[in-house]
Amino acid sequence: MLPPDFILPHGATPQSPMPEYIPEPGDTGIVVDADFYKWTPLPYAFRFCRPRIVMNGQEVPDTSWGTNFVPLAPGLYHVRVSTVPNWFIAWNFIPTGAPGQEIGFADAMIPVRHGHRTRTCYQASLSRIYAGALGPEPREHFPGRHLLLVAHGAFGLLLAVLVGMSLYKVLFG
């Protein structure tokens, strides 16, 4: 049974099968590979944020982008990962509404076996209106990527129109 505050991935229902996590030999625990989309208009913006990892309601200290290993006893863990922007980034680059307000929540139920580590991949959302992605393997596209592509296309079109109008005025003006 899922915890009451569990966030289901897009298109999933409580009856949907859980993703299959394949434990690999190593220290007992969970490895969270946290990543963000490197091709945003301001790629350094996410570097000043950090992922927040919560396991069974307990926050994991000192998390960062990249690989985070959390030693745990064998069992089934409710893992929630989100992105916490700092005050400057929150007000200027990522439309979160308030500093410290987390974005890109993603949940998973992850099994841990003795003598094995279970790897999971978190991908931060590119917008606060989309959930993040957490699963055994990274998704092909980051959550909210299509919204970013539409914004880039609209900006490119506007730039092309402005350049065209300027050229028209210079040449025929």
CSV table of N, CA and C in Angstrom, one decimal:
chain,number,residue,atom,x,y,z
A,1,MET,N,0.8,-1.2,0.0
A,1,MET,CA,0.0,0.0,0.0
A,1,MET,C,0.9,1.2,0.0
A,2,LEU,N,0.5,2.2,-0.8
A,2,LEU,CA,1.2,3.5,-0.9
A,2,LEU,C,0.9,4.4,0.3
A,3,PRO,N,1.9,5.2,0.7
A,3,PRO,CA,1.7,6.2,1.7
A,3,PRO,C,0.6,7.2,1.2
A,4,PRO,N,-0.1,7.8,2.2
A,4,PRO,CA,-1.2,8.7,1.8
A,4,PRO,C,-0.8,9.9,1.0
A,5,ASP,N,0.5,10.4,1.2
A,5,ASP,CA,0.9,11.6,0.5
A,5,ASP,C,1.8,11.3,-0.8
A,6,PHE,N,1.7,10.0,-1.2
A,6,PHE,CA,2.5,9.5,-2.3
A,6,PHE,C,2.1,10.3,-3.6
A,7,ILE,N,3.1,10.8,-4.4
A,7,ILE,CA,2.8,11.5,-5.6
A,7,ILE,C,3.0,10.5,-6.8
A,8,LEU,N,1.9,10.2,-7.5
A,8,LEU,CA,2.0,9.2,-8.6
A,8,LEU,C,2.6,9.9,-9.8
A,9,PRO,N,3.4,9.1,-10.6
A,9,PRO,CA,3.9,9.7,-11.8
A,9,PRO,C,2.8,9.9,-12.8
A,10,HIS,N,3.0,10.8,-13.8
A,10,HIS,CA,2.0,11.2,-14.7
A,10,HIS,C,1.5,9.9,-15.5
A,11,GLY,N,0.2,9.8,-15.5
A,11,GLY,CA,-0.5,8.7,-16.2
A,11,GLY,C,-0.6,7.4,-15.3
A,12,ALA,N,0.0,7.4,-14.1
A,12,ALA,CA,-0.1,6.2,-13.3
A,12,ALA,C,-1.3,6.2,-12.4
A,13,THR,N,-1.7,5.0,-12.0
A,13,THR,CA,-2.8,4.9,-11.0
A,13,THR,C,-2.3,4.1,-9.8
A,14,PRO,N,-3.0,4.1,-8.7
A,14,PRO,CA,-2.5,3.3,-7.6
A,14,PRO,C,-2.4,1.8,-7.9
A,15,GLN,N,-3.1,1.3,-8.9
A,15,GLN,CA,-3.0,-0.1,-9.3
A,15,GLN,C,-1.9,-0.4,-10.3
A,16,SER,N,-1.2,0.7,-10.8
A,16,SER,CA,-0.2,0.5,-11.7
A,16,SER,C,1.0,-0.3,-11.1
A,17,PRO,N,1.7,-1.1,-11.9
A,17,PRO,CA,2.8,-1.9,-11.3
A,17,PRO,C,3.9,-0.9,-11.0
A,18,MET,N,4.6,-1.2,-9.9
A,18,MET,CA,5.8,-0.4,-9.5
A,18,MET,C,6.9,-0.7,-10.5
A,19,PRO,N,7.8,0.3,-10.7
A,19,PRO,CA,8.9,0.1,-11.6
A,19,PRO,C,9.8,-1.0,-10.9
A,20,GLU,N,10.5,-1.7,-11.7
A,20,GLU,CA,11.3,-2.8,-11.2
A,20,GLU,C,12.7,-2.3,-10.9
A,21,TYR,N,13.1,-2.2,-9.7
A,21,TYR,CA,14.4,-1.8,-9.3
A,21,TYR,C,15.3,-3.0,-9.1
A,22,ILE,N,16.4,-3.1,-9.7
A,22,ILE,CA,17.3,-4.2,-9.7
A,22,ILE,C,18.5,-3.9,-8.8
A,23,PRO,N,18.6,-4.5,-7.6
A,23,PRO,CA,19.7,-4.2,-6.7
A,23,PRO,C,21.0,-4.8,-7.3
A,24,GLU,N,22.1,-4.0,-7.0
A,24,GLU,CA,23.4,-4.5,-7.5
A,24,GLU,C,24.3,-4.7,-6.2
A,25,PRO,N,25.2,-5.6,-6.3
A,25,PRO,CA,26.0,-5.9,-5.1
A,25,PRO,C,26.8,-4.7,-4.7
A,26,GLY,N,26.9,-4.5,-3.4
A,26,GLY,CA,27.7,-3.4,-2.8
A,26,GLY,C,27.2,-3.1,-1.4
A,27,ASP,N,27.5,-1.9,-0.9
A,27,ASP,CA,27.1,-1.5,0.4
A,27,ASP,C,25.5,-1.4,0.4
A,28,THR,N,24.9,-1.8,1.6
A,28,THR,CA,23.5,-1.9,1.7
A,28,THR,C,23.0,-0.4,1.8
A,29,GLY,N,22.1,-0.1,0.8
A,29,GLY,CA,21.5,1.3,0.8
A,29,GLY,C,20.9,1.6,-0.5
A,30,ILE,N,20.7,2.9,-0.7
A,30,ILE,CA,20.1,3.5,-1.9
A,30,ILE,C,21.0,4.5,-2.5
A,31,VAL,N,21.2,4.5,-3.8
A,31,VAL,CA,22.0,5.5,-4.5
A,31,VAL,C,21.0,6.3,-5.3
A,32,VAL,N,21.0,7.6,-5.0
A,32,VAL,CA,20.1,8.5,-5.8
A,32,VAL,C,21.0,9.4,-6.7
A,33,ASP,N,20.9,9.2,-8.0
A,33,ASP,CA,21.6,10.0,-9.0
A,33,ASP,C,20.7,11.2,-9.3
A,34,ALA,N,21.0,12.3,-8.8
A,34,ALA,CA,20.2,13.6,-9.0
A,34,ALA,C,20.8,14.4,-10.2
A,35,ASP,N,19.9,14.8,-11.1
A,35,ASP,CA,20.4,15.5,-12.3
A,35,ASP,C,19.4,16.6,-12.7
A,36,PHE,N,19.9,17.6,-13.4
A,36,PHE,CA,19.1,18.6,-13.9
A,36,PHE,C,19.4,18.8,-15.4
A,37,TYR,N,18.5,19.5,-16.1
A,37,TYR,CA,18.7,19.7,-17.6
A,37,TYR,C,19.8,20.8,-17.8
A,38,LYS,N,20.9,20.4,-18.5
A,38,LYS,CA,22.0,21.3,-18.6
A,38,LYS,C,21.8,22.3,-19.7
A,39,TRP,N,20.8,22.2,-20.5
A,39,TRP,CA,20.6,23.1,-21.7
A,39,TRP,C,19.5,24.1,-21.4
A,40,THR,N,19.3,24.5,-20.2
A,40,THR,CA,18.3,25.6,-19.9
A,40,THR,C,18.9,26.9,-20.3
A,41,PRO,N,18.1,28.0,-20.5
A,41,PRO,CA,18.6,29.3,-20.8
A,41,PRO,C,19.7,29.8,-19.8
A,42,LEU,N,19.5,29.4,-18.6
A,42,LEU,CA,20.4,29.8,-17.5
A,42,LEU,C,20.9,28.5,-16.8
A,43,PRO,N,21.8,27.8,-17.4
A,43,PRO,CA,22.2,26.5,-16.9
A,43,PRO,C,22.8,26.6,-15.5
A,44,TYR,N,23.4,27.7,-15.1
A,44,TYR,CA,24.0,27.8,-13.8
A,44,TYR,C,22.9,28.0,-12.7
A,45,ALA,N,21.7,28.3,-13.1
A,45,ALA,CA,20.6,28.5,-12.1
A,45,ALA,C,20.4,27.2,-11.2
A,46,PHE,N,20.4,26.1,-11.8
A,46,PHE,CA,20.2,24.8,-11.0
A,46,PHE,C,21.4,24.5,-10.2
A,47,ARG,N,22.6,25.0,-10.6
A,47,ARG,CA,23.8,24.7,-9.8
A,47,ARG,C,23.7,25.3,-8.4
A,48,PHE,N,22.9,26.4,-8.3
A,48,PHE,CA,22.8,27.0,-7.0
A,48,PHE,C,21.6,26.5,-6.2
A,49,CYS,N,20.9,25.5,-6.8
A,49,CYS,CA,19.9,24.8,-6.1
A,49,CYS,C,20.4,23.5,-5.5
A,50,ARG,N,19.6,22.7,-4.8
A,50,ARG,CA,20.1,21.4,-4.4
A,50,ARG,C,18.9,20.5,-4.4
A,51,PRO,N,19.2,19.2,-4.6
A,51,PRO,CA,18.1,18.2,-4.4
A,51,PRO,C,17.8,18.0,-2.9
A,52,ARG,N,16.6,17.8,-2.6
A,52,ARG,CA,16.2,17.4,-1.2
A,52,ARG,C,15.7,16.0,-1.3
A,53,ILE,N,16.3,15.1,-0.5
A,53,ILE,CA,16.0,13.7,-0.5
A,53,ILE,C,15.4,13.4,0.9
A,54,VAL,N,14.2,12.8,0.9
A,54,VAL,CA,13.5,12.4,2.1
A,54,VAL,C,13.2,10.9,2.0
A,55,MET,N,13.6,10.1,3.0
A,55,MET,CA,13.4,8.7,3.0
A,55,MET,C,12.6,8.3,4.3
A,56,ASN,N,11.4,7.8,4.0
A,56,ASN,CA,10.4,7.5,5.1
A,56,ASN,C,10.2,8.7,6.1
A,57,GLY,N,10.2,9.9,5.5
A,57,GLY,CA,9.9,11.1,6.3
A,57,GLY,C,11.1,11.7,6.9
A,58,GLN,N,12.3,11.1,6.8
A,58,GLN,CA,13.5,11.7,7.3
A,58,GLN,C,14.4,12.3,6.2
A,59,GLU,N,14.7,13.6,6.4
A,59,GLU,CA,15.5,14.2,5.3
A,59,GLU,C,17.0,13.7,5.4
A,60,VAL,N,17.6,13.5,4.2
A,60,VAL,CA,19.0,13.1,4.1
A,60,VAL,C,19.8,14.3,4.1
A,61,PRO,N,20.8,14.5,5.0
A,61,PRO,CA,21.6,15.7,5.1
A,61,PRO,C,22.6,15.7,4.0
A,62,ASP,N,23.1,16.9,3.6
A,62,ASP,CA,24.2,17.1,2.7
A,62,ASP,C,24.0,16.4,1.3
A,63,THR,N,22.9,16.7,0.7
A,63,THR,CA,22.7,16.2,-0.7
A,63,THR,C,23.2,17.2,-1.7
A,64,SER,N,23.5,16.7,-2.9
A,64,SER,CA,24.0,17.5,-4.0
A,64,SER,C,23.7,16.9,-5.3
A,65,TRP,N,23.8,17.7,-6.4
A,65,TRP,CA,23.6,17.1,-7.7
A,65,TRP,C,24.7,16.0,-8.0
A,66,GLY,N,24.3,15.0,-8.6
A,66,GLY,CA,25.2,13.9,-8.8
A,66,GLY,C,24.8,12.7,-8.0
A,67,THR,N,25.8,11.9,-7.6
A,67,THR,CA,25.5,10.6,-6.9
A,67,THR,C,25.4,10.8,-5.4
A,68,ASN,N,24.3,10.4,-4.8
A,68,ASN,CA,24.2,10.5,-3.3
A,68,ASN,C,23.9,9.1,-2.8
A,69,PHE,N,24.8,8.6,-2.0
A,69,PHE,CA,24.6,7.2,-1.4
A,69,PHE,C,24.1,7.4,0.0
A,70,VAL,N,23.0,6.6,0.3
A,70,VAL,CA,22.4,6.7,1.6
A,70,VAL,C,22.4,5.3,2.2
A,71,PRO,N,23.3,5.0,3.3
A,71,PRO,CA,23.3,3.7,3.8
A,71,PRO,C,22.0,3.4,4.6
A,72,LEU,N,21.4,2.3,4.4
A,72,LEU,CA,20.1,1.9,5.0
A,72,LEU,C,20.1,0.5,5.4
A,73,ALA,N,19.2,0.1,6.3
A,73,ALA,CA,18.9,-1.3,6.6
A,73,ALA,C,18.0,-1.9,5.5
A,74,PRO,N,18.0,-3.2,5.3
A,74,PRO,CA,17.2,-3.8,4.3
A,74,PRO,C,15.7,-3.5,4.6
A,75,GLY,N,14.9,-3.3,3.5
A,75,GLY,CA,13.5,-3.0,3.7
A,75,GLY,C,12.9,-2.3,2.5
A,76,LEU,N,11.7,-1.8,2.6
A,76,LEU,CA,11.1,-1.0,1.6
A,76,LEU,C,11.0,0.4,2.0
A,77,TYR,N,11.4,1.4,1.2
A,77,TYR,CA,11.5,2.8,1.6
A,77,TYR,C,10.7,3.7,0.7
A,78,HIS,N,10.0,4.6,1.3
A,78,HIS,CA,9.3,5.7,0.5
A,78,HIS,C,10.3,6.8,0.4
A,79,VAL,N,10.7,7.0,-0.9
A,79,VAL,CA,11.7,8.0,-1.2
A,79,VAL,C,11.0,9.2,-2.0
A,80,ARG,N,11.3,10.4,-1.5
A,80,ARG,CA,10.7,11.6,-2.1
A,80,ARG,C,11.9,12.5,-2.4
A,81,VAL,N,12.0,13.0,-3.6
A,81,VAL,CA,13.1,13.9,-4.0
A,81,VAL,C,12.5,15.1,-4.6
A,82,SER,N,13.0,16.3,-4.3
A,82,SER,CA,12.5,17.5,-4.9
A,82,SER,C,13.7,18.5,-5.1
A,83,THR,N,13.5,19.6,-5.7
A,83,THR,CA,14.6,20.6,-5.9
A,83,THR,C,14.3,21.8,-5.0
A,84,VAL,N,15.3,22.3,-4.2
A,84,VAL,CA,15.1,23.4,-3.3
A,84,VAL,C,15.9,24.6,-3.9
A,85,PRO,N,15.3,25.6,-4.5
A,85,PRO,CA,16.1,26.7,-5.0
A,85,PRO,C,16.4,27.7,-3.9
A,86,ASN,N,17.5,28.4,-4.0
A,86,ASN,CA,17.8,29.4,-3.0
A,86,ASN,C,17.0,30.7,-3.3
A,87,TRP,N,17.1,31.7,-2.4
A,87,TRP,CA,16.3,32.9,-2.6
A,87,TRP,C,16.5,33.6,-3.9
A,88,PHE,N,17.7,33.8,-4.3
A,88,PHE,CA,18.0,34.5,-5.5
A,88,PHE,C,17.5,33.9,-6.7
A,89,ILE,N,17.7,32.6,-6.8
A,89,ILE,CA,17.2,31.8,-8.0
A,89,ILE,C,15.7,31.7,-8.0
A,90,ALA,N,15.1,31.6,-6.8
A,90,ALA,CA,13.7,31.4,-6.7
A,90,ALA,C,13.0,32.7,-7.2
A,91,TRP,N,13.5,33.8,-6.9
A,91,TRP,CA,12.8,35.1,-7.3
A,91,TRP,C,13.2,35.5,-8.7
A,92,ASN,N,14.3,35.1,-9.3
A,92,ASN,CA,14.8,35.6,-10.5
A,92,ASN,C,14.7,34.6,-11.7
A,93,PHE,N,14.9,33.4,-11.5
A,93,PHE,CA,15.0,32.5,-12.6
A,93,PHE,C,14.0,31.3,-12.7
A,94,ILE,N,13.7,30.8,-11.5
A,94,ILE,CA,12.7,29.7,-11.5
A,94,ILE,C,11.4,30.1,-10.9
A,95,PRO,N,10.3,30.1,-11.7
A,95,PRO,CA,9.1,30.7,-11.2
A,95,PRO,C,8.4,29.8,-10.1
A,96,THR,N,9.0,29.9,-8.9
A,96,THR,CA,8.5,29.0,-7.8
A,96,THR,C,7.5,29.8,-6.9
A,97,GLY,N,7.5,31.1,-6.9
A,97,GLY,CA,6.6,31.8,-6.1
A,97,GLY,C,7.2,32.3,-4.8
A,98,ALA,N,8.0,31.5,-4.2
A,98,ALA,CA,8.6,32.0,-2.9
A,98,ALA,C,10.0,31.2,-2.7
A,99,PRO,N,10.9,31.9,-2.1
A,99,PRO,CA,12.2,31.2,-1.9
A,99,PRO,C,12.0,30.0,-0.9
A,100,GLY,N,12.7,29.0,-1.2
A,100,GLY,CA,12.7,27.8,-0.4
A,100,GLY,C,11.5,26.9,-0.7
A,101,GLN,N,10.6,27.3,-1.6
A,101,GLN,CA,9.5,26.5,-2.0
A,101,GLN,C,10.0,25.4,-3.0
A,102,GLU,N,9.8,24.2,-2.6
A,102,GLU,CA,10.3,23.1,-3.4
A,102,GLU,C,9.6,22.9,-4.7
A,103,ILE,N,10.3,22.5,-5.8
A,103,ILE,CA,9.7,22.2,-7.0
A,103,ILE,C,10.1,20.8,-7.5
A,104,GLY,N,9.4,20.2,-8.4
A,104,GLY,CA,9.8,18.9,-9.0
A,104,GLY,C,9.7,17.7,-8.1
A,105,PHE,N,8.7,17.6,-7.3
A,105,PHE,CA,8.5,16.5,-6.4
A,105,PHE,C,8.4,15.2,-7.2
A,106,ALA,N,9.0,14.1,-6.7
A,106,ALA,CA,8.9,12.8,-7.3
A,106,ALA,C,9.0,11.8,-6.2
A,107,ASP,N,8.2,10.8,-6.2
A,107,ASP,CA,8.1,9.7,-5.2
A,107,ASP,C,8.4,8.3,-5.8
A,108,ALA,N,8.9,7.4,-5.0
A,108,ALA,CA,9.1,6.0,-5.4
A,108,ALA,C,9.2,5.2,-4.1
A,109,MET,N,8.7,4.0,-4.3
A,109,MET,CA,8.9,2.9,-3.2
A,109,MET,C,10.0,2.1,-3.7
A,110,ILE,N,11.1,2.1,-2.9
A,110,ILE,CA,12.4,1.4,-3.4
A,110,ILE,C,12.8,0.3,-2.4
A,111,PRO,N,13.0,-0.9,-2.9
A,111,PRO,CA,13.4,-2.0,-2.0
A,111,PRO,C,14.9,-2.0,-1.8
A,112,VAL,N,15.3,-2.4,-0.6
A,112,VAL,CA,16.8,-2.5,-0.3
A,112,VAL,C,17.0,-3.9,0.2
A,113,ARG,N,17.9,-4.6,-0.4
A,113,ARG,CA,18.3,-5.9,0.1
A,113,ARG,C,19.7,-5.9,0.8
A,114,HIS,N,19.9,-6.8,1.7
A,114,HIS,CA,21.2,-6.9,2.4
A,114,HIS,C,22.3,-7.2,1.5
A,115,GLY,N,23.4,-6.4,1.6
A,115,GLY,CA,24.5,-6.6,0.7
A,115,GLY,C,24.4,-6.1,-0.7
A,116,HIS,N,23.3,-5.3,-0.9
A,116,HIS,CA,23.1,-4.7,-2.2
A,116,HIS,C,22.7,-3.2,-2.1
A,117,ARG,N,23.0,-2.5,-3.2
A,117,ARG,CA,22.5,-1.1,-3.2
A,117,ARG,C,21.6,-1.0,-4.4
A,118,THR,N,20.6,-0.2,-4.2
A,118,THR,CA,19.5,0.0,-5.2
A,118,THR,C,19.7,1.4,-5.8
A,119,ARG,N,19.9,1.5,-7.1
A,119,ARG,CA,20.1,2.8,-7.8
A,119,ARG,C,18.8,3.3,-8.3
A,120,THR,N,18.6,4.6,-8.1
A,120,THR,CA,17.4,5.3,-8.6
A,120,THR,C,17.9,6.7,-9.2
A,121,CYS,N,17.2,7.1,-10.2
A,121,CYS,CA,17.6,8.4,-10.9
A,121,CYS,C,16.5,9.4,-10.8
A,122,TYR,N,16.9,10.6,-10.3
A,122,TYR,CA,16.0,11.8,-10.2
A,122,TYR,C,16.3,12.8,-11.2
A,123,GLN,N,15.3,13.3,-11.9
A,123,GLN,CA,15.5,14.3,-12.9
A,123,GLN,C,14.6,15.5,-12.5
A,124,ALA,N,15.2,16.6,-12.3
A,124,ALA,CA,14.5,17.8,-11.8
A,124,ALA,C,13.6,18.3,-12.9
A,125,SER,N,12.5,18.9,-12.5
A,125,SER,CA,11.5,19.5,-13.4
A,125,SER,C,12.1,20.8,-13.9
A,126,LEU,N,11.7,21.2,-15.1
A,126,LEU,CA,12.1,22.5,-15.6
A,126,LEU,C,11.1,23.6,-15.3
A,127,SER,N,10.0,23.2,-14.6
A,127,SER,CA,9.0,24.2,-14.3
A,127,SER,C,8.3,23.7,-13.0
A,128,ARG,N,7.8,24.7,-12.3
A,128,ARG,CA,7.1,24.3,-11.1
A,128,ARG,C,5.7,23.6,-11.3
A,129,ILE,N,5.2,23.7,-12.6
A,129,ILE,CA,4.0,23.0,-12.9
A,129,ILE,C,4.1,21.5,-13.2
A,130,TYR,N,5.3,21.1,-13.3
A,130,TYR,CA,5.5,19.6,-13.6
A,130,TYR,C,6.2,19.0,-12.4
A,131,ALA,N,5.9,17.7,-12.2
A,131,ALA,CA,6.6,16.9,-11.2
A,131,ALA,C,7.9,16.5,-11.8
A,132,GLY,N,8.9,16.2,-10.9
A,132,GLY,CA,10.1,15.6,-11.3
A,132,GLY,C,9.9,14.1,-11.7
A,133,ALA,N,11.0,13.5,-12.1
A,133,ALA,CA,11.0,12.1,-12.5
A,133,ALA,C,11.9,11.3,-11.6
A,134,LEU,N,11.4,10.2,-11.0
A,134,LEU,CA,12.2,9.3,-10.2
A,134,LEU,C,12.0,7.9,-10.6
A,135,GLY,N,13.0,7.2,-11.0
A,135,GLY,CA,12.8,5.8,-11.4
A,135,GLY,C,14.1,5.0,-11.5
A,136,PRO,N,14.0,3.8,-11.9
A,136,PRO,CA,15.3,3.0,-11.9
A,136,PRO,C,16.2,3.4,-13.0
A,137,GLU,N,15.8,4.1,-14.0
A,137,GLU,CA,16.6,4.6,-15.1
A,137,GLU,C,16.2,6.0,-15.4
A,138,PRO,N,17.1,6.8,-16.0
A,138,PRO,CA,16.7,8.1,-16.3
A,138,PRO,C,15.7,8.1,-17.5
A,139,ARG,N,14.8,9.1,-17.5
A,139,ARG,CA,13.9,9.2,-18.7
A,139,ARG,C,14.6,9.8,-19.9
A,140,GLU,N,14.1,9.5,-21.0
A,140,GLU,CA,14.7,10.1,-22.2
A,140,GLU,C,14.6,11.6,-22.3
A,141,HIS,N,13.5,12.2,-21.8
A,141,HIS,CA,13.4,13.6,-21.7
A,141,HIS,C,13.1,14.1,-20.3
A,142,PHE,N,13.6,15.2,-20.0
A,142,PHE,CA,13.4,15.8,-18.6
A,142,PHE,C,11.9,16.3,-18.5
A,143,PRO,N,11.3,16.3,-17.3
A,143,PRO,CA,9.9,16.8,-17.2
A,143,PRO,C,9.9,18.3,-17.5
A,144,GLY,N,8.9,18.7,-18.3
A,144,GLY,CA,8.8,20.1,-18.6
A,144,GLY,C,9.6,20.5,-19.8
A,145,ARG,N,10.3,19.6,-20.5
A,145,ARG,CA,11.2,19.9,-21.6
A,145,ARG,C,10.5,20.5,-22.7
A,146,HIS,N,9.3,20.0,-23.0
A,146,HIS,CA,8.5,20.5,-24.2
A,146,HIS,C,8.1,21.9,-24.0
A,147,LEU,N,7.8,22.3,-22.7
A,147,LEU,CA,7.5,23.7,-22.4
A,147,LEU,C,8.7,24.6,-22.7
A,148,LEU,N,9.9,24.2,-22.3
A,148,LEU,CA,11.1,24.9,-22.6
A,148,LEU,C,11.3,25.1,-24.1
A,149,LEU,N,11.1,24.0,-24.9
A,149,LEU,CA,11.3,24.0,-26.3
A,149,LEU,C,10.3,25.0,-27.0
A,150,VAL,N,9.1,25.0,-26.5
A,150,VAL,CA,8.1,26.0,-27.0
A,150,VAL,C,8.5,27.4,-26.7
A,151,ALA,N,9.0,27.7,-25.5
A,151,ALA,CA,9.5,29.0,-25.1
A,151,ALA,C,10.7,29.4,-26.0
A,152,HIS,N,11.6,28.5,-26.2
A,152,HIS,CA,12.7,28.8,-27.1
A,152,HIS,C,12.3,29.1,-28.5
A,153,GLY,N,11.3,28.3,-29.0
A,153,GLY,CA,10.8,28.6,-30.4
A,153,GLY,C,10.1,29.9,-30.5
A,154,ALA,N,9.3,30.3,-29.5
A,154,ALA,CA,8.6,31.6,-29.5
A,154,ALA,C,9.6,32.7,-29.4
A,155,PHE,N,10.7,32.6,-28.6
A,155,PHE,CA,11.7,33.6,-28.5
A,155,PHE,C,12.5,33.7,-29.9
A,156,GLY,N,12.8,32.6,-30.5
A,156,GLY,CA,13.5,32.6,-31.8
A,156,GLY,C,12.6,33.2,-32.9
A,157,LEU,N,11.3,32.9,-32.9
A,157,LEU,CA,10.4,33.6,-33.8
A,157,LEU,C,10.3,35.1,-33.6
A,158,LEU,N,10.2,35.5,-32.4
A,158,LEU,CA,10.2,36.9,-32.1
A,158,LEU,C,11.5,37.6,-32.5
A,159,LEU,N,12.6,37.0,-32.3
A,159,LEU,CA,13.9,37.5,-32.7
A,159,LEU,C,14.0,37.6,-34.2
A,160,ALA,N,13.5,36.6,-34.9
A,160,ALA,CA,13.6,36.6,-36.4
A,160,ALA,C,12.7,37.7,-36.9
A,161,VAL,N,11.5,37.9,-36.4
A,161,VAL,CA,10.6,39.0,-36.8
A,161,VAL,C,11.3,40.4,-36.6
A,162,LEU,N,11.9,40.6,-35.4
A,162,LEU,CA,12.5,41.9,-35.1
A,162,LEU,C,13.7,42.1,-36.0
A,163,VAL,N,14.5,41.1,-36.3
A,163,VAL,CA,15.6,41.3,-37.2
A,163,VAL,C,15.1,41.6,-38.6
A,164,GLY,N,14.1,40.9,-39.0
A,164,GLY,CA,13.5,41.1,-40.3
A,164,GLY,C,13.0,42.5,-40.5
A,165,MET,N,12.3,43.0,-39.5
A,165,MET,CA,11.7,44.3,-39.5
A,165,MET,C,12.8,45.4,-39.6
A,166,SER,N,13.9,45.1,-38.8
A,166,SER,CA,15.0,46.1,-38.8
A,166,SER,C,15.7,46.1,-40.2
A,167,LEU,N,15.9,44.9,-40.8
A,167,LEU,CA,16.5,44.8,-42.1
A,167,LEU,C,15.6,45.5,-43.2
A,168,TYR,N,14.3,45.3,-43.1
A,168,TYR,CA,13.4,45.9,-44.0
A,168,TYR,C,13.5,47.4,-43.9
A,169,LYS,N,13.5,47.9,-42.7
A,169,LYS,CA,13.6,49.4,-42.5
A,169,LYS,C,14.9,49.9,-43.1
A,170,VAL,N,16.0,49.2,-42.9
A,170,VAL,CA,17.3,49.7,-43.3
A,170,VAL,C,17.4,49.6,-44.9
A,171,LEU,N,16.9,48.5,-45.4
A,171,LEU,CA,17.0,48.4,-46.9
A,171,LEU,C,16.0,49.2,-47.7
A,172,PHE,N,14.8,49.3,-47.2
A,172,PHE,CA,13.7,49.9,-48.0
A,172,PHE,C,13.1,51.1,-47.3
A,173,GLY,N,13.7,51.5,-46.2
A,173,GLY,CA,13.2,52.5,-45.3
A,173,GLY,C,13.1,53.9,-45.6
